[in-house]
PDB file of C-alpha atoms in Angstrom:
ATOM      1  CA  TYR A   1      34.531  62.440  48.624  1.00  0.00           C
ATOM      2  CA  SER A   2      33.422  59.140  47.168  1.00  0.00           C
ATOM      3  CA  PRO A   3      30.434  57.511  48.898  1.00  0.00           C
ATOM      4  CA  TYR A   4      32.325  54.231  48.483  1.00  0.00           C
ATOM      5  CA  ASN A   5      35.432  55.398  50.355  1.00  0.00           C
ATOM      6  CA  PHE A   6      34.458  58.137  52.816  1.00  0.00           C
ATOM      7  CA  ARG A   7      34.039  56.519  56.235  1.00  0.00           C
ATOM      8  CA  ARG A   8      32.245  58.061  59.183  1.00  0.00           C
ATOM      9  CA  CYS A   9      30.952  56.965  62.563  1.00  0.00           C
ATOM     10  CA  PRO A  10      27.489  55.513  61.840  1.00  0.00           C
ATOM     11  CA  ALA A  11      26.158  56.267  65.340  1.00  0.00           C
ATOM     12  CA  SER A  12      22.683  54.895  66.094  1.00  0.00           C
ATOM     13  CA  THR A  13      22.013  53.865  62.490  1.00  0.00           C
ATOM     14  CA  LEU A  14      23.768  50.579  63.324  1.00  0.00           C
ATOM     15  CA  LYS A  15      21.429  49.642  66.194  1.00  0.00           C
ATOM     16  CA  PRO A  16      18.859  47.783  64.047  1.00  0.00           C
ATOM     17  CA  ILE A  17      21.630  45.891  62.210  1.00  0.00           C
ATOM     18  CA  ILE A  18      23.990  45.109  65.088  1.00  0.00           C
ATOM     19  CA  SER A  19      21.564  44.539  67.962  1.00  0.00           C
ATOM     20  CA  TYR A  20      17.942  44.108  66.933  1.00  0.00           C
ATOM     21  CA  ALA A  21      18.252  42.035  63.733  1.00  0.00           C
ATOM     22  CA  PRO A  22      20.475  39.356  65.299  1.00  0.00           C
ATOM     23  CA  ALA A  23      18.260  39.119  68.404  1.00  0.00           C
ATOM     24  CA  LEU A  24      15.134  38.793  66.244  1.00  0.00           C
ATOM     25  CA  GLU A  25      16.829  36.307  63.931  1.00  0.00           C
ATOM     26  CA  LYS A  26      17.934  34.103  66.838  1.00  0.00           C
ATOM     27  CA  GLY A  27      14.414  34.147  68.280  1.00  0.00           C
ATOM     28  CA  LEU A  28      15.533  35.870  71.479  1.00  0.00           C
ATOM     29  CA  ILE A  29      12.966  38.652  71.076  1.00  0.00           C
ATOM     30  CA  VAL A  30       9.870  39.804  69.246  1.00  0.00           C
ATOM     31  CA  PRO A  31       8.859  43.479  69.078  1.00  0.00           C
ATOM     32  CA  ASN A  32       6.706  43.330  72.228  1.00  0.00           C
ATOM     33  CA  SER A  33       9.280  41.436  74.321  1.00  0.00           C
ATOM     34  CA  PRO A  34       9.882  43.153  77.642  1.00  0.00           C
ATOM     35  CA  ILE A  35      13.295  44.683  78.286  1.00  0.00           C
ATOM     36  CA  LEU A  36      14.563  46.618  81.276  1.00  0.00           C
ATOM     37  CA  ASN A  37      15.872  50.023  80.284  1.00  0.00           C
ATOM     38  CA  GLU A  38      17.984  51.095  83.260  1.00  0.00           C
ATOM     39  CA  LYS A  39      21.573  52.082  83.986  1.00  0.00           C
ATOM     40  CA  THR A  40      23.634  48.954  83.492  1.00  0.00           C
ATOM     41  CA  ASP A  41      27.296  48.084  83.811  1.00  0.00           C
ATOM     42  CA  PHE A  42      28.592  45.566  81.275  1.00  0.00           C
ATOM     43  CA  ASP A  43      31.853  44.435  82.861  1.00  0.00           C
ATOM     44  CA  GLY A  44      33.164  47.985  83.161  1.00  0.00           C
ATOM     45  CA  TYR A  45      31.355  49.428  80.128  1.00  0.00           C
ATOM     46  CA  SER A  46      28.456  51.666  81.192  1.00  0.00           C
ATOM     47  CA  PRO A  47      26.637  53.284  78.252  1.00  0.00           C
ATOM     48  CA  LYS A  48      24.176  56.054  79.001  1.00  0.00           C
ATOM     49  CA  ASN A  49      20.940  56.869  77.260  1.00  0.00           C
ATOM     50  CA  TYR A  50      20.414  60.288  75.717  1.00  0.00           C
ATOM     51  CA  ASN A  51      19.863  62.886  78.478  1.00  0.00           C
ATOM     52  CA  ASP A  52      20.496  60.071  80.968  1.00  0.00           C
ATOM     53  CA  LYS A  53      16.795  59.051  80.696  1.00  0.00           C
ATOM     54  CA  TYR A  54      15.709  55.470  81.353  1.00  0.00           C
ATOM     55  CA  LEU A  55      12.250  54.028  80.738  1.00  0.00           C
ATOM     56  CA  GLY A  56      12.291  51.159  83.236  1.00  0.00           C
ATOM     57  CA  TRP A  57      10.428  48.150  81.907  1.00  0.00           C
ATOM     58  CA  THR A  58       9.517  48.731  78.281  1.00  0.00           C
ATOM     59  CA  ASN A  59       9.333  46.584  75.163  1.00  0.00           C
ATOM     60  CA  VAL A  60      11.902  46.030  72.446  1.00  0.00           C
ATOM     61  CA  ASN A  61       9.915  48.046  69.894  1.00  0.00           C
ATOM     62  CA  ASP A  62       9.790  51.112  72.152  1.00  0.00           C
ATOM     63  CA  SER A  63      13.461  50.717  73.053  1.00  0.00           C
ATOM     64  CA  LEU A  64      14.314  51.032  69.352  1.00  0.00           C
ATOM     65  CA  ILE A  65      11.905  53.925  68.820  1.00  0.00           C
ATOM     66  CA  ASN A  66      13.564  55.737  71.740  1.00  0.00           C
ATOM     67  CA  SER A  67      17.035  54.710  70.551  1.00  0.00           C
ATOM     68  CA  SER A  68      17.927  53.266  73.943  1.00  0.00           C
ATOM     69  CA  ASN A  69      21.680  52.789  74.174  1.00  0.00           C
ATOM     70  CA  VAL A  70      21.419  50.450  77.152  1.00  0.00           C
ATOM     71  CA  CYS A  71      18.849  48.165  75.492  1.00  0.00           C
ATOM     72  CA  SER A  72      20.878  48.036  72.285  1.00  0.00           C
ATOM     73  CA  VAL A  73      23.975  46.945  74.214  1.00  0.00           C
ATOM     74  CA  LYS A  74      21.911  44.405  76.202  1.00  0.00           C
ATOM     75  CA  LEU A  75      20.696  42.813  72.973  1.00  0.00           C
ATOM     76  CA  LEU A  76      24.189  42.737  71.456  1.00  0.00           C
ATOM     77  CA  LYS A  77      25.550  41.088  74.603  1.00  0.00           C
ATOM     78  CA  ALA A  78      22.694  38.535  74.626  1.00  0.00           C
ATOM     79  CA  VAL A  79      23.338  37.567  70.991  1.00  0.00           C
ATOM     80  CA  GLY A  80      27.119  37.623  71.351  1.00  0.00           C
ATOM     81  CA  VAL A  81      29.468  40.076  69.686  1.00  0.00           C
ATOM     82  CA  ASN A  82      30.924  37.483  67.293  1.00  0.00           C
ATOM     83  CA  ASN A  83      27.480  36.243  66.216  1.00  0.00           C
ATOM     84  CA  SER A  84      26.272  39.780  65.639  1.00  0.00           C
ATOM     85  CA  PHE A  85      29.387  40.741  63.691  1.00  0.00           C
ATOM     86  CA  GLU A  86      28.994  37.702  61.407  1.00  0.00           C
ATOM     87  CA  LEU A  87      25.457  38.777  60.557  1.00  0.00           C
ATOM     88  CA  ALA A  88      26.587  42.384  60.101  1.00  0.00           C
ATOM     89  CA  LYS A  89      29.140  41.150  57.561  1.00  0.00           C
ATOM     90  CA  ASP A  90      26.318  39.525  55.586  1.00  0.00           C
ATOM     91  CA  PHE A  91      24.509  42.885  55.651  1.00  0.00           C
ATOM     92  CA  GLY A  92      27.610  44.511  54.117  1.00  0.00           C
ATOM     93  CA  ILE A  93      28.918  46.066  57.333  1.00  0.00           C
ATOM     94  CA  SER A  94      32.618  45.433  57.891  1.00  0.00           C
ATOM     95  CA  LEU A  95      33.853  45.598  61.460  1.00  0.00           C
ATOM     96  CA  SER A  96      37.212  45.310  63.154  1.00  0.00           C
ATOM     97  CA  PRO A  97      38.083  42.580  65.653  1.00  0.00           C
ATOM     98  CA  LYS A  98      38.846  45.525  67.974  1.00  0.00           C
ATOM     99  CA  ASP A  99      35.171  46.554  67.946  1.00  0.00           C
ATOM    100  CA  GLY A 100      33.100  45.416  70.919  1.00  0.00           C
ATOM    101  CA  LEU A 101      29.909  46.309  72.765  1.00  0.00           C
ATOM    102  CA  ALA A 102      30.218  49.991  71.771  1.00  0.00           C
ATOM    103  CA  THR A 103      29.427  48.864  68.222  1.00  0.00           C
ATOM    104  CA  ALA A 104      25.793  48.639  69.354  1.00  0.00           C
ATOM    105  CA  LEU A 105      25.932  52.447  69.519  1.00  0.00           C
ATOM    106  CA  GLY A 106      27.771  52.846  66.226  1.00  0.00           C
ATOM    107  CA  GLY A 107      31.227  53.014  67.761  1.00  0.00           C
ATOM    108  CA  THR A 108      33.359  51.328  65.114  1.00  0.00           C
ATOM    109  CA  THR A 109      37.114  51.455  64.660  1.00  0.00           C
ATOM    110  CA  ASN A 110      37.040  52.129  60.927  1.00  0.00           C
ATOM    111  CA  GLY A 111      33.610  53.702  60.458  1.00  0.00           C
ATOM    112  CA  GLN A 112      31.190  52.910  57.642  1.00  0.00           C
ATOM    113  CA  THR A 113      30.456  54.372  54.246  1.00  0.00           C
ATOM    114  CA  ILE A 114      27.025  55.590  53.233  1.00  0.00           C
ATOM    115  CA  VAL A 115      27.004  52.711  50.736  1.00  0.00           C
ATOM    116  CA  ASP A 116      27.532  50.214  53.599  1.00  0.00           C
ATOM    117  CA  ILE A 117      24.563  51.645  55.488  1.00  0.00           C
ATOM    118  CA  LEU A 118      22.435  51.822  52.330  1.00  0.00           C
ATOM    119  CA  SER A 119      23.228  48.182  51.576  1.00  0.00           C
ATOM    120  CA  ALA A 120      22.242  47.101  55.077  1.00  0.00           C
ATOM    121  CA  TYR A 121      18.943  48.997  55.132  1.00  0.00           C
ATOM    122  CA  SER A 122      18.029  47.969  51.588  1.00  0.00           C
ATOM    123  CA  THR A 123      18.470  44.360  52.720  1.00  0.00           C
ATOM    124  CA  ILE A 124      15.788  44.921  55.343  1.00  0.00           C
ATOM    125  CA  ALA A 125      13.536  46.585  52.738  1.00  0.00           C
ATOM    126  CA  ASN A 126      14.139  43.691  50.293  1.00  0.00           C
ATOM    127  CA  GLY A 127      12.582  41.161  52.667  1.00  0.00           C
ATOM    128  CA  GLY A 128      15.954  40.092  54.048  1.00  0.00           C
ATOM    129  CA  ILE A 129      17.716  39.612  50.701  1.00  0.00           C
ATOM    130  CA  ARG A 130      20.909  41.553  50.040  1.00  0.00           C
ATOM    131  CA  LYS A 131      21.612  42.688  46.491  1.00  0.00           C
ATOM    132  CA  ASN A 132      24.709  44.390  45.148  1.00  0.00           C
ATOM    133  CA  ILE A 133      24.112  48.116  45.094  1.00  0.00           C
ATOM    134  CA  GLY A 134      24.729  49.995  41.889  1.00  0.00           C
ATOM    135  CA  ALA A 135      23.332  53.127  40.325  1.00  0.00           C
ATOM    136  CA  ILE A 136      24.375  52.197  36.789  1.00  0.00           C
ATOM    137  CA  LYS A 137      22.697  49.163  35.242  1.00  0.00           C
ATOM    138  CA  ALA A 138      24.676  49.104  32.005  1.00  0.00           C
ATOM    139  CA  ILE A 139      27.094  51.142  29.898  1.00  0.00           C
ATOM    140  CA  TYR A 140      27.183  50.989  26.101  1.00  0.00           C
ATOM    141  CA  ASP A 141      29.864  52.247  23.747  1.00  0.00           C
ATOM    142  CA  LYS A 142      29.093  54.508  20.786  1.00  0.00           C
ATOM    143  CA  ASN A 143      28.343  51.450  18.602  1.00  0.00           C
ATOM    144  CA  GLY A 144      25.719  50.133  20.997  1.00  0.00           C
ATOM    145  CA  LYS A 145      27.910  47.351  22.387  1.00  0.00           C
ATOM    146  CA  ARG A 146      27.432  46.774  26.098  1.00  0.00           C
ATOM    147  CA  VAL A 147      30.766  47.273  27.867  1.00  0.00           C
ATOM    148  CA  TYR A 148      29.487  47.025  31.447  1.00  0.00           C
ATOM    149  CA  CYS A 149      26.553  45.309  33.103  1.00  0.00           C
ATOM    150  CA  HIS A 150      25.759  45.528  36.808  1.00  0.00           C
ATOM    151  CA  GLN A 151      25.678  42.061  38.361  1.00  0.00           C
ATOM    152  CA  GLU A 152      22.834  41.660  40.835  1.00  0.00           C
ATOM    153  CA  ASN A 153      23.991  38.894  43.149  1.00  0.00           C
ATOM    154  CA  GLU A 154      21.440  38.037  45.790  1.00  0.00           C
ATOM    155  CA  LYS A 155      21.915  36.511  49.221  1.00  0.00           C
ATOM    156  CA  ARG A 156      19.399  35.882  51.968  1.00  0.00           C
ATOM    157  CA  VAL A 157      20.721  37.566  55.109  1.00  0.00           C
ATOM    158  CA  ILE A 158      17.729  37.468  57.459  1.00  0.00           C
ATOM    159  CA  SER A 159      14.383  35.713  57.367  1.00  0.00           C
ATOM    160  CA  GLU A 160      11.283  37.350  55.975  1.00  0.00           C
ATOM    161  CA  ASP A 161       9.867  37.426  59.520  1.00  0.00           C
ATOM    162  CA  THR A 162      12.885  39.311  60.878  1.00  0.00           C
ATOM    163  CA  SER A 163      12.697  41.717  57.938  1.00  0.00           C
ATOM    164  CA  TYR A 164       8.995  42.257  58.560  1.00  0.00           C
ATOM    165  CA  PHE A 165       9.453  42.906  62.292  1.00  0.00           C
ATOM    166  CA  LEU A 166      12.375  45.284  61.728  1.00  0.00           C
ATOM    167  CA  THR A 167      10.475  47.198  59.065  1.00  0.00           C
ATOM    168  CA  LYS A 168       7.457  47.615  61.355  1.00  0.00           C
ATOM    169  CA  MET A 169       9.712  48.683  64.221  1.00  0.00           C
ATOM    170  CA  LEU A 170      11.438  51.295  62.047  1.00  0.00           C
ATOM    171  CA  ILE A 171       8.240  52.856  60.709  1.00  0.00           C
TER     172      ILE A 171
END
């Protein structure tokens, strides 16, 4: 299978990209912002946390550390699905218009490739700047003539502050 074509459900690996980054970027939260981690119904959608455990009042940082499904969906709803999906696109994550709040838990219609996820996380590690991913920098023919050169296009996706906060939260 090619890492560029093989798609799988990304599960909780999308939480920082889909829920936390957009909420940080919009200034809705900082890592120590309080958030209520309890059973919640989102207009008929009721995600559960692992082992059906809820922390009550906690902070955003701890909700990510504990991979809270409810908190992730709360943040996605607060930011707005369309706003979050636009930012995800800038990270290199392609989503379907059919995808909704379950995307906060990695539930995507078409799945993601490992390259998509690598691109998104490397953007966080690069201070919020997305670069084209490539393992091969250049290819030369037998005469030494360069026949391929990897183009490193750069685009700022999130602020340095958001990148810093996300990095600290993921450590």
